[in-house]
Amino acid sequence: EPEVTQTPSHQVTQMGQEVILRCVPISNHLYFYWYRQILGQKVEFLVSFYNNEISEKSEIFDDQFSVERPDGSNFTLKIRSTKLEDSAMYFCASGGEQRLSSYEQYFGPGTRLTVT
Amino acid sequence: GESVGLHLPTLSVQEGDNSIINCAYSNSASDYFIWYKQESGKGPQFIIDIRSNMDKRQGQRVTVLLNKTVKHLSLQIAATQPGDSAVYFCAERSGTGANNLFFGTGTRLTVIP
């Protein structure tokens, strides 16, 4: 069964450093998302991406964040200058062609980002 | 903004019993809802979805009920098994055309063998 994959599973970085989190969405999907989950809290939307551009973003997704689909398979989230409060689990999700008002999103296993 | 919340943070059930997990939402324009299961250290796993023009949908051992009048969503799990122990989240799509999901805070289901 196809699944979303993410690398690395755990990333430790120092405050102020840049990190890139990588995702390989399900191959025939068209919609891509990043969410994050601070430990013990709910999953929060960051950004959605469709047709090679950002379609929606939340207030969390400020100028320190960027996303890219550098090739036909990868989808990346970059944090330019990490802060302590960026420590969280980051989930990539993808969704296929929207038919019959179905907007399923399938999540990857997540990357745990620890900023020290 | 959208608000999706859960009535109970924890739920314990005996193995074999049925489980009911509840969710309240505040945005009457939300048009699509998903239940996710999240096991420790893993990403949310899709369980079942329902569109706002439906009030019930059944899957394998799971049923989702939607009551738009009171903006309430529930997930029923039949014959709960130890493998069902996890945190369950409801999530909603706002209905504004945006596809991003808004998640509730989660209910931890513990199945007692």
PDB file of N, CA, C and O in Angstrom, chain B residues 29-88:
ATOM      1  N   ALA B  29     -20.061  25.883   8.788  1.00  0.00           N
ATOM      2  CA  ALA B  29     -19.764  25.797   7.358  1.00  0.00           C
ATOM      3  C   ALA B  29     -18.850  24.634   7.009  1.00  0.00           C
ATOM      4  O   ALA B  29     -18.618  24.351   5.826  1.00  0.00           O
ATOM      5  N   SER B  30     -18.324  23.937   8.010  1.00  0.00           N
ATOM      6  CA  SER B  30     -17.430  22.812   7.733  1.00  0.00           C
ATOM      7  C   SER B  30     -18.165  21.763   6.918  1.00  0.00           C
ATOM      8  O   SER B  30     -19.311  21.421   7.223  1.00  0.00           O
ATOM      9  N   ASP B  31     -17.505  21.272   5.867  1.00  0.00           N
ATOM     10  CA  ASP B  31     -18.187  20.405   4.914  1.00  0.00           C
ATOM     11  C   ASP B  31     -17.644  18.988   4.856  1.00  0.00           C
ATOM     12  O   ASP B  31     -18.142  18.158   4.075  1.00  0.00           O
ATOM     13  N   TYR B  32     -16.637  18.727   5.667  1.00  0.00           N
ATOM     14  CA  TYR B  32     -16.011  17.406   5.546  1.00  0.00           C
ATOM     15  C   TYR B  32     -15.277  17.134   6.840  1.00  0.00           C
ATOM     16  O   TYR B  32     -14.614  18.035   7.387  1.00  0.00           O
ATOM     17  N   PHE B  33     -15.359  15.893   7.301  1.00  0.00           N
ATOM     18  CA  PHE B  33     -14.775  15.532   8.585  1.00  0.00           C
ATOM     19  C   PHE B  33     -14.044  14.204   8.451  1.00  0.00           C
ATOM     20  O   PHE B  33     -14.457  13.315   7.697  1.00  0.00           O
ATOM     21  N   ILE B  34     -12.959  14.097   9.189  1.00  0.00           N
ATOM     22  CA  ILE B  34     -12.175  12.859   9.191  1.00  0.00           C
ATOM     23  C   ILE B  34     -11.877  12.478  10.635  1.00  0.00           C
ATOM     24  O   ILE B  34     -11.607  13.342  11.481  1.00  0.00           O
ATOM     25  N   TRP B  35     -11.889  11.183  10.879  1.00  0.00           N
ATOM     26  CA  TRP B  35     -11.359  10.649  12.132  1.00  0.00           C
ATOM     27  C   TRP B  35      -9.996  10.030  11.868  1.00  0.00           C
ATOM     28  O   TRP B  35      -9.829   9.265  10.914  1.00  0.00           O
ATOM     29  N   TYR B  36      -9.049  10.387  12.729  1.00  0.00           N
ATOM     30  CA  TYR B  36      -7.715   9.824  12.644  1.00  0.00           C
ATOM     31  C   TYR B  36      -7.381   9.096  13.952  1.00  0.00           C
ATOM     32  O   TYR B  36      -7.824   9.492  15.029  1.00  0.00           O
ATOM     33  N   LYS B  37      -6.565   8.078  13.801  1.00  0.00           N
ATOM     34  CA  LYS B  37      -6.026   7.343  14.942  1.00  0.00           C
ATOM     35  C   LYS B  37      -4.536   7.609  14.993  1.00  0.00           C
ATOM     36  O   LYS B  37      -3.863   7.527  13.969  1.00  0.00           O
ATOM     37  N   GLN B  38      -4.023   7.932  16.162  1.00  0.00           N
ATOM     38  CA  GLN B  38      -2.595   8.169  16.282  1.00  0.00           C
ATOM     39  C   GLN B  38      -2.032   7.313  17.399  1.00  0.00           C
ATOM     40  O   GLN B  38      -2.375   7.484  18.569  1.00  0.00           O
ATOM     41  N   GLU B  39      -1.158   6.419  17.033  1.00  0.00           N
ATOM     42  CA  GLU B  39      -0.443   5.597  17.998  1.00  0.00           C
ATOM     43  C   GLU B  39       0.851   6.314  18.386  1.00  0.00           C
ATOM     44  O   GLU B  39       1.352   7.153  17.637  1.00  0.00           O
ATOM     45  N   SER B  40       1.364   5.955  19.514  1.00  0.00           N
ATOM     46  CA  SER B  40       2.523   6.646  20.071  1.00  0.00           C
ATOM     47  C   SER B  40       3.684   6.652  19.082  1.00  0.00           C
ATOM     48  O   SER B  40       4.079   5.605  18.568  1.00  0.00           O
ATOM     49  N   GLY B  41       4.203   7.842  18.803  1.00  0.00           N
ATOM     50  CA  GLY B  41       5.364   7.973  17.928  1.00  0.00           C
ATOM     51  C   GLY B  41       5.069   7.848  16.458  1.00  0.00           C
ATOM     52  O   GLY B  41       5.991   7.812  15.636  1.00  0.00           O
ATOM     53  N   LYS B  42       3.799   7.800  16.085  1.00  0.00           N
ATOM     54  CA  LYS B  42       3.439   7.638  14.675  1.00  0.00           C
ATOM     55  C   LYS B  42       2.592   8.816  14.194  1.00  0.00           C
ATOM     56  O   LYS B  42       2.093   9.611  14.985  1.00  0.00           O
ATOM     57  N   GLY B  43       2.433   8.887  12.908  1.00  0.00           N
ATOM     58  CA  GLY B  43       1.581   9.920  12.340  1.00  0.00           C
ATOM     59  C   GLY B  43       0.116   9.537  12.404  1.00  0.00           C
ATOM     60  O   GLY B  43      -0.228   8.372  12.612  1.00  0.00           O
ATOM     61  N   PRO B  44      -0.768  10.505  12.252  1.00  0.00           N
ATOM     62  CA  PRO B  44      -2.207  10.204  12.236  1.00  0.00           C
ATOM     63  C   PRO B  44      -2.556   9.243  11.107  1.00  0.00           C
ATOM     64  O   PRO B  44      -2.107   9.418   9.973  1.00  0.00           O
ATOM     65  N   GLN B  45      -3.342   8.275  11.441  1.00  0.00           N
ATOM     66  CA  GLN B  45      -3.746   7.259  10.471  1.00  0.00           C
ATOM     67  C   GLN B  45      -5.222   7.450  10.153  1.00  0.00           C
ATOM     68  O   GLN B  45      -6.069   7.465  11.052  1.00  0.00           O
ATOM     69  N   PHE B  46      -5.533   7.595   8.878  1.00  0.00           N
ATOM     70  CA  PHE B  46      -6.909   7.799   8.425  1.00  0.00           C
ATOM     71  C   PHE B  46      -7.778   6.606   8.832  1.00  0.00           C
ATOM     72  O   PHE B  46      -7.415   5.463   8.617  1.00  0.00           O
ATOM     73  N   ILE B  47      -8.930   6.912   9.432  1.00  0.00           N
ATOM     74  CA  ILE B  47      -9.859   5.844   9.798  1.00  0.00           C
ATOM     75  C   ILE B  47     -11.083   5.887   8.906  1.00  0.00           C
ATOM     76  O   ILE B  47     -11.415   4.923   8.219  1.00  0.00           O
ATOM     77  N   ILE B  48     -11.775   7.010   8.932  1.00  0.00           N
ATOM     78  CA  ILE B  48     -13.026   7.135   8.196  1.00  0.00           C
ATOM     79  C   ILE B  48     -13.344   8.609   8.021  1.00  0.00           C
ATOM     80  O   ILE B  48     -12.930   9.438   8.845  1.00  0.00           O
ATOM     81  N   ASP B  49     -14.054   8.915   6.946  1.00  0.00           N
ATOM     82  CA  ASP B  49     -14.445  10.300   6.709  1.00  0.00           C
ATOM     83  C   ASP B  49     -15.938  10.384   6.449  1.00  0.00           C
ATOM     84  O   ASP B  49     -16.614   9.378   6.236  1.00  0.00           O
ATOM     85  N   ILE B  50     -16.443  11.600   6.487  1.00  0.00           N
ATOM     86  CA  ILE B  50     -17.858  11.812   6.205  1.00  0.00           C
ATOM     87  C   ILE B  50     -18.047  13.218   5.651  1.00  0.00           C
ATOM     88  O   ILE B  50     -17.411  14.169   6.130  1.00  0.00           O
ATOM     89  N   ARG B  51     -18.865  13.324   4.653  1.00  0.00           N
ATOM     90  CA  ARG B  51     -19.191  14.627   4.094  1.00  0.00           C
ATOM     91  C   ARG B  51     -20.376  15.217   4.855  1.00  0.00           C
ATOM     92  O   ARG B  51     -21.176  14.505   5.446  1.00  0.00           O
ATOM     93  N   SER B  52     -20.496  16.515   4.758  1.00  0.00           N
ATOM     94  CA  SER B  52     -21.531  17.189   5.555  1.00  0.00           C
ATOM     95  C   SER B  52     -22.938  16.901   5.055  1.00  0.00           C
ATOM     96  O   SER B  52     -23.915  17.173   5.756  1.00  0.00           O
ATOM     97  N   ASN B  53     -23.076  16.330   3.856  1.00  0.00           N
ATOM     98  CA  ASN B  53     -24.412  16.004   3.359  1.00  0.00           C
ATOM     99  C   ASN B  53     -24.852  14.590   3.776  1.00  0.00           C
ATOM    100  O   ASN B  53     -25.854  14.074   3.300  1.00  0.00           O
ATOM    101  N   MET B  54     -24.077  13.978   4.646  1.00  0.00           N
ATOM    102  CA  MET B  54     -24.407  12.668   5.173  1.00  0.00           C
ATOM    103  C   MET B  54     -24.537  12.764   6.686  1.00  0.00           C
ATOM    104  O   MET B  54     -23.991  13.683   7.311  1.00  0.00           O
ATOM    105  N   ASP B  55     -25.242  11.812   7.288  1.00  0.00           N
ATOM    106  CA  ASP B  55     -25.298  11.800   8.748  1.00  0.00           C
ATOM    107  C   ASP B  55     -24.711  10.529   9.356  1.00  0.00           C
ATOM    108  O   ASP B  55     -24.518  10.432  10.567  1.00  0.00           O
ATOM    109  N   LYS B  56     -24.395   9.581   8.499  1.00  0.00           N
ATOM    110  CA  LYS B  56     -23.829   8.335   9.011  1.00  0.00           C
ATOM    111  C   LYS B  56     -23.004   7.681   7.915  1.00  0.00           C
ATOM    112  O   LYS B  56     -23.373   7.709   6.734  1.00  0.00           O
ATOM    113  N   ARG B  57     -21.902   7.094   8.331  1.00  0.00           N
ATOM    114  CA  ARG B  57     -21.098   6.336   7.383  1.00  0.00           C
ATOM    115  C   ARG B  57     -20.454   5.188   8.143  1.00  0.00           C
ATOM    116  O   ARG B  57     -19.952   5.379   9.266  1.00  0.00           O
ATOM    117  N   GLN B  58     -20.454   4.035   7.519  1.00  0.00           N
ATOM    118  CA  GLN B  58     -19.902   2.861   8.196  1.00  0.00           C
ATOM    119  C   GLN B  58     -18.681   2.343   7.472  1.00  0.00           C
ATOM    120  O   GLN B  58     -18.603   2.334   6.245  1.00  0.00           O
ATOM    121  N   GLY B  59     -17.727   1.888   8.277  1.00  0.00           N
ATOM    122  CA  GLY B  59     -16.565   1.204   7.742  1.00  0.00           C
ATOM    123  C   GLY B  59     -16.456  -0.154   8.407  1.00  0.00           C
ATOM    124  O   GLY B  59     -17.430  -0.667   8.967  1.00  0.00           O
ATOM    125  N   GLN B  60     -15.253  -0.685   8.363  1.00  0.00           N
ATOM    126  CA  GLN B  60     -15.049  -1.980   9.013  1.00  0.00           C
ATOM    127  C   GLN B  60     -14.920  -1.758  10.512  1.00  0.00           C
ATOM    128  O   GLN B  60     -13.972  -1.152  10.976  1.00  0.00           O
ATOM    129  N   ARG B  61     -15.882  -2.169  11.271  1.00  0.00           N
ATOM    130  CA  ARG B  61     -15.938  -2.031  12.737  1.00  0.00           C
ATOM    131  C   ARG B  61     -16.081  -0.592  13.221  1.00  0.00           C
ATOM    132  O   ARG B  61     -16.123  -0.329  14.428  1.00  0.00           O
ATOM    133  N   VAL B  62     -16.104   0.356  12.333  1.00  0.00           N
ATOM    134  CA  VAL B  62     -16.248   1.757  12.740  1.00  0.00           C
ATOM    135  C   VAL B  62     -17.439   2.402  12.049  1.00  0.00           C
ATOM    136  O   VAL B  62     -17.772   2.070  10.919  1.00  0.00           O
ATOM    137  N   THR B  63     -18.069   3.317  12.784  1.00  0.00           N
ATOM    138  CA  THR B  63     -19.183   4.098  12.258  1.00  0.00           C
ATOM    139  C   THR B  63     -18.978   5.536  12.684  1.00  0.00           C
ATOM    140  O   THR B  63     -18.646   5.805  13.850  1.00  0.00           O
ATOM    141  N   VAL B  64     -19.166   6.455  11.766  1.00  0.00           N
ATOM    142  CA  VAL B  64     -19.113   7.860  12.112  1.00  0.00           C
ATOM    143  C   VAL B  64     -20.523   8.430  11.971  1.00  0.00           C
ATOM    144  O   VAL B  64     -21.225   8.149  10.997  1.00  0.00           O
ATOM    145  N   LEU B  65     -20.911   9.185  12.976  1.00  0.00           N
ATOM    146  CA  LEU B  65     -22.203   9.845  12.972  1.00  0.00           C
ATOM    147  C   LEU B  65     -21.991  11.347  13.006  1.00  0.00           C
ATOM    148  O   LEU B  65     -21.154  11.846  13.766  1.00  0.00           O
ATOM    149  N   LEU B  66     -22.740  12.059  12.195  1.00  0.00           N
ATOM    150  CA  LEU B  66     -22.641  13.505  12.125  1.00  0.00           C
ATOM    151  C   LEU B  66     -24.002  14.115  12.408  1.00  0.00           C
ATOM    152  O   LEU B  66     -24.980  13.796  11.742  1.00  0.00           O
ATOM    153  N   ASN B  67     -24.048  14.983  13.396  1.00  0.00           N
ATOM    154  CA  ASN B  67     -25.268  15.718  13.721  1.00  0.00           C
ATOM    155  C   ASN B  67     -24.980  17.197  13.516  1.00  0.00           C
ATOM    156  O   ASN B  67     -24.386  17.859  14.374  1.00  0.00           O
ATOM    157  N   LYS B  68     -25.394  17.697  12.364  1.00  0.00           N
ATOM    158  CA  LYS B  68     -25.078  19.082  12.026  1.00  0.00           C
ATOM    159  C   LYS B  68     -25.888  20.067  12.857  1.00  0.00           C
ATOM    160  O   LYS B  68     -25.484  21.207  13.045  1.00  0.00           O
ATOM    161  N   THR B  69     -27.028  19.630  13.352  1.00  0.00           N
ATOM    162  CA  THR B  69     -27.873  20.528  14.133  1.00  0.00           C
ATOM    163  C   THR B  69     -27.152  20.994  15.390  1.00  0.00           C
ATOM    164  O   THR B  69     -27.209  22.173  15.757  1.00  0.00           O
ATOM    165  N   VAL B  70     -26.476  20.046  16.040  1.00  0.00           N
ATOM    166  CA  VAL B  70     -25.756  20.391  17.268  1.00  0.00           C
ATOM    167  C   VAL B  70     -24.247  20.404  17.049  1.00  0.00           C
ATOM    168  O   VAL B  70     -23.486  20.529  18.008  1.00  0.00           O
ATOM    169  N   LYS B  71     -23.825  20.278  15.805  1.00  0.00           N
ATOM    170  CA  LYS B  71     -22.393  20.313  15.452  1.00  0.00           C
ATOM    171  C   LYS B  71     -21.608  19.308  16.282  1.00  0.00           C
ATOM    172  O   LYS B  71     -20.669  19.648  17.027  1.00  0.00           O
ATOM    173  N   HIS B  72     -22.015  18.076  16.111  1.00  0.00           N
ATOM    174  CA  HIS B  72     -21.413  17.001  16.892  1.00  0.00           C
ATOM    175  C   HIS B  72     -21.073  15.829  15.983  1.00  0.00           C
ATOM    176  O   HIS B  72     -21.839  15.464  15.091  1.00  0.00           O
ATOM    177  N   LEU B  73     -19.932  15.252  16.231  1.00  0.00           N
ATOM    178  CA  LEU B  73     -19.422  14.127  15.448  1.00  0.00           C
ATOM    179  C   LEU B  73     -19.041  13.028  16.425  1.00  0.00           C
ATOM    180  O   LEU B  73     -18.497  13.320  17.502  1.00  0.00           O
ATOM    181  N   SER B  74     -19.329  11.790  16.089  1.00  0.00           N
ATOM    182  CA  SER B  74     -18.895  10.703  16.954  1.00  0.00           C
ATOM    183  C   SER B  74     -18.309   9.567  16.137  1.00  0.00           C
ATOM    184  O   SER B  74     -18.636   9.391  14.958  1.00  0.00           O
ATOM    185  N   LEU B  75     -17.429   8.843  16.792  1.00  0.00           N
ATOM    186  CA  LEU B  75     -16.820   7.660  16.193  1.00  0.00           C
ATOM    187  C   LEU B  75     -17.181   6.476  17.074  1.00  0.00           C
ATOM    188  O   LEU B  75     -16.904   6.502  18.274  1.00  0.00           O
ATOM    189  N   GLN B  76     -17.809   5.491  16.486  1.00  0.00           N
ATOM    190  CA  GLN B  76     -18.153   4.281  17.212  1.00  0.00           C
ATOM    191  C   GLN B  76     -17.261   3.155  16.727  1.00  0.00           C
ATOM    192  O   GLN B  76     -17.147   2.924  15.523  1.00  0.00           O
ATOM    193  N   ILE B  77     -16.651   2.479  17.667  1.00  0.00           N
ATOM    194  CA  ILE B  77     -15.813   1.336  17.351  1.00  0.00           C
ATOM    195  C   ILE B  77     -16.481   0.109  17.957  1.00  0.00           C
ATOM    196  O   ILE B  77     -16.711   0.051  19.172  1.00  0.00           O
ATOM    197  N   ALA B  78     -16.802  -0.839  17.116  1.00  0.00           N
ATOM    198  CA  ALA B  78     -17.465  -2.060  17.593  1.00  0.00           C
ATOM    199  C   ALA B  78     -16.419  -3.079  18.044  1.00  0.00           C
ATOM    200  O   ALA B  78     -15.334  -3.174  17.473  1.00  0.00           O
ATOM    201  N   ALA B  79     -16.784  -3.824  19.100  1.00  0.00           N
ATOM    202  CA  ALA B  79     -15.928  -4.909  19.591  1.00  0.00           C
ATOM    203  C   ALA B  79     -14.478  -4.438  19.727  1.00  0.00           C
ATOM    204  O   ALA B  79     -13.562  -4.966  19.078  1.00  0.00           O
ATOM    205  N   THR B  80     -14.289  -3.456  20.569  1.00  0.00           N
ATOM    206  CA  THR B  80     -12.975  -2.818  20.701  1.00  0.00           C
ATOM    207  C   THR B  80     -11.902  -3.839  21.073  1.00  0.00           C
ATOM    208  O   THR B  80     -12.107  -4.707  21.925  1.00  0.00           O
ATOM    209  N   GLN B  81     -10.756  -3.680  20.428  1.00  0.00           N
ATOM    210  CA  GLN B  81      -9.637  -4.609  20.610  1.00  0.00           C
ATOM    211  C   GLN B  81      -8.438  -3.863  21.208  1.00  0.00           C
ATOM    212  O   GLN B  81      -8.333  -2.643  21.084  1.00  0.00           O
ATOM    213  N   PRO B  82      -7.524  -4.574  21.841  1.00  0.00           N
ATOM    214  CA  PRO B  82      -6.335  -3.903  22.395  1.00  0.00           C
ATOM    215  C   PRO B  82      -5.590  -3.055  21.364  1.00  0.00           C
ATOM    216  O   PRO B  82      -5.047  -1.998  21.705  1.00  0.00           O
ATOM    217  N   GLY B  83      -5.592  -3.484  20.126  1.00  0.00           N
ATOM    218  CA  GLY B  83      -4.919  -2.717  19.077  1.00  0.00           C
ATOM    219  C   GLY B  83      -5.602  -1.395  18.760  1.00  0.00           C
ATOM    220  O   GLY B  83      -5.032  -0.572  18.035  1.00  0.00           O
ATOM    221  N   ASP B  84      -6.776  -1.191  19.282  1.00  0.00           N
ATOM    222  CA  ASP B  84      -7.478   0.075  19.084  1.00  0.00           C
ATOM    223  C   ASP B  84      -6.997   1.141  20.057  1.00  0.00           C
ATOM    224  O   ASP B  84      -7.344   2.317  19.910  1.00  0.00           O
ATOM    225  N   SER B  85      -6.226   0.759  21.043  1.00  0.00           N
ATOM    226  CA  SER B  85      -5.706   1.738  22.007  1.00  0.00           C
ATOM    227  C   SER B  85      -4.836   2.755  21.285  1.00  0.00           C
ATOM    228  O   SER B  85      -3.859   2.392  20.613  1.00  0.00           O
ATOM    229  N   ALA B  86      -5.194   4.020  21.392  1.00  0.00           N
ATOM    230  CA  ALA B  86      -4.499   5.094  20.676  1.00  0.00           C
ATOM    231  C   ALA B  86      -5.164   6.411  21.044  1.00  0.00           C
ATOM    232  O   ALA B  86      -6.125   6.441  21.815  1.00  0.00           O
ATOM    233  N   VAL B  87      -4.668   7.487  20.486  1.00  0.00           N
ATOM    234  CA  VAL B  87      -5.357   8.779  20.577  1.00  0.00           C
ATOM    235  C   VAL B  87      -6.138   8.978  19.289  1.00  0.00           C
ATOM    236  O   VAL B  87      -5.616   8.751  18.188  1.00  0.00           O
ATOM    237  N   TYR B  88      -7.373   9.379  19.436  1.00  0.00           N
ATOM    238  CA  TYR B  88      -8.248   9.580  18.289  1.00  0.00           C
ATOM    239  C   TYR B  88      -8.546  11.069  18.143  1.00  0.00           C
ATOM    240  O   TYR B  88      -8.915  11.746  19.104  1.00  0.00           O
TER     241      TYR B  88
END
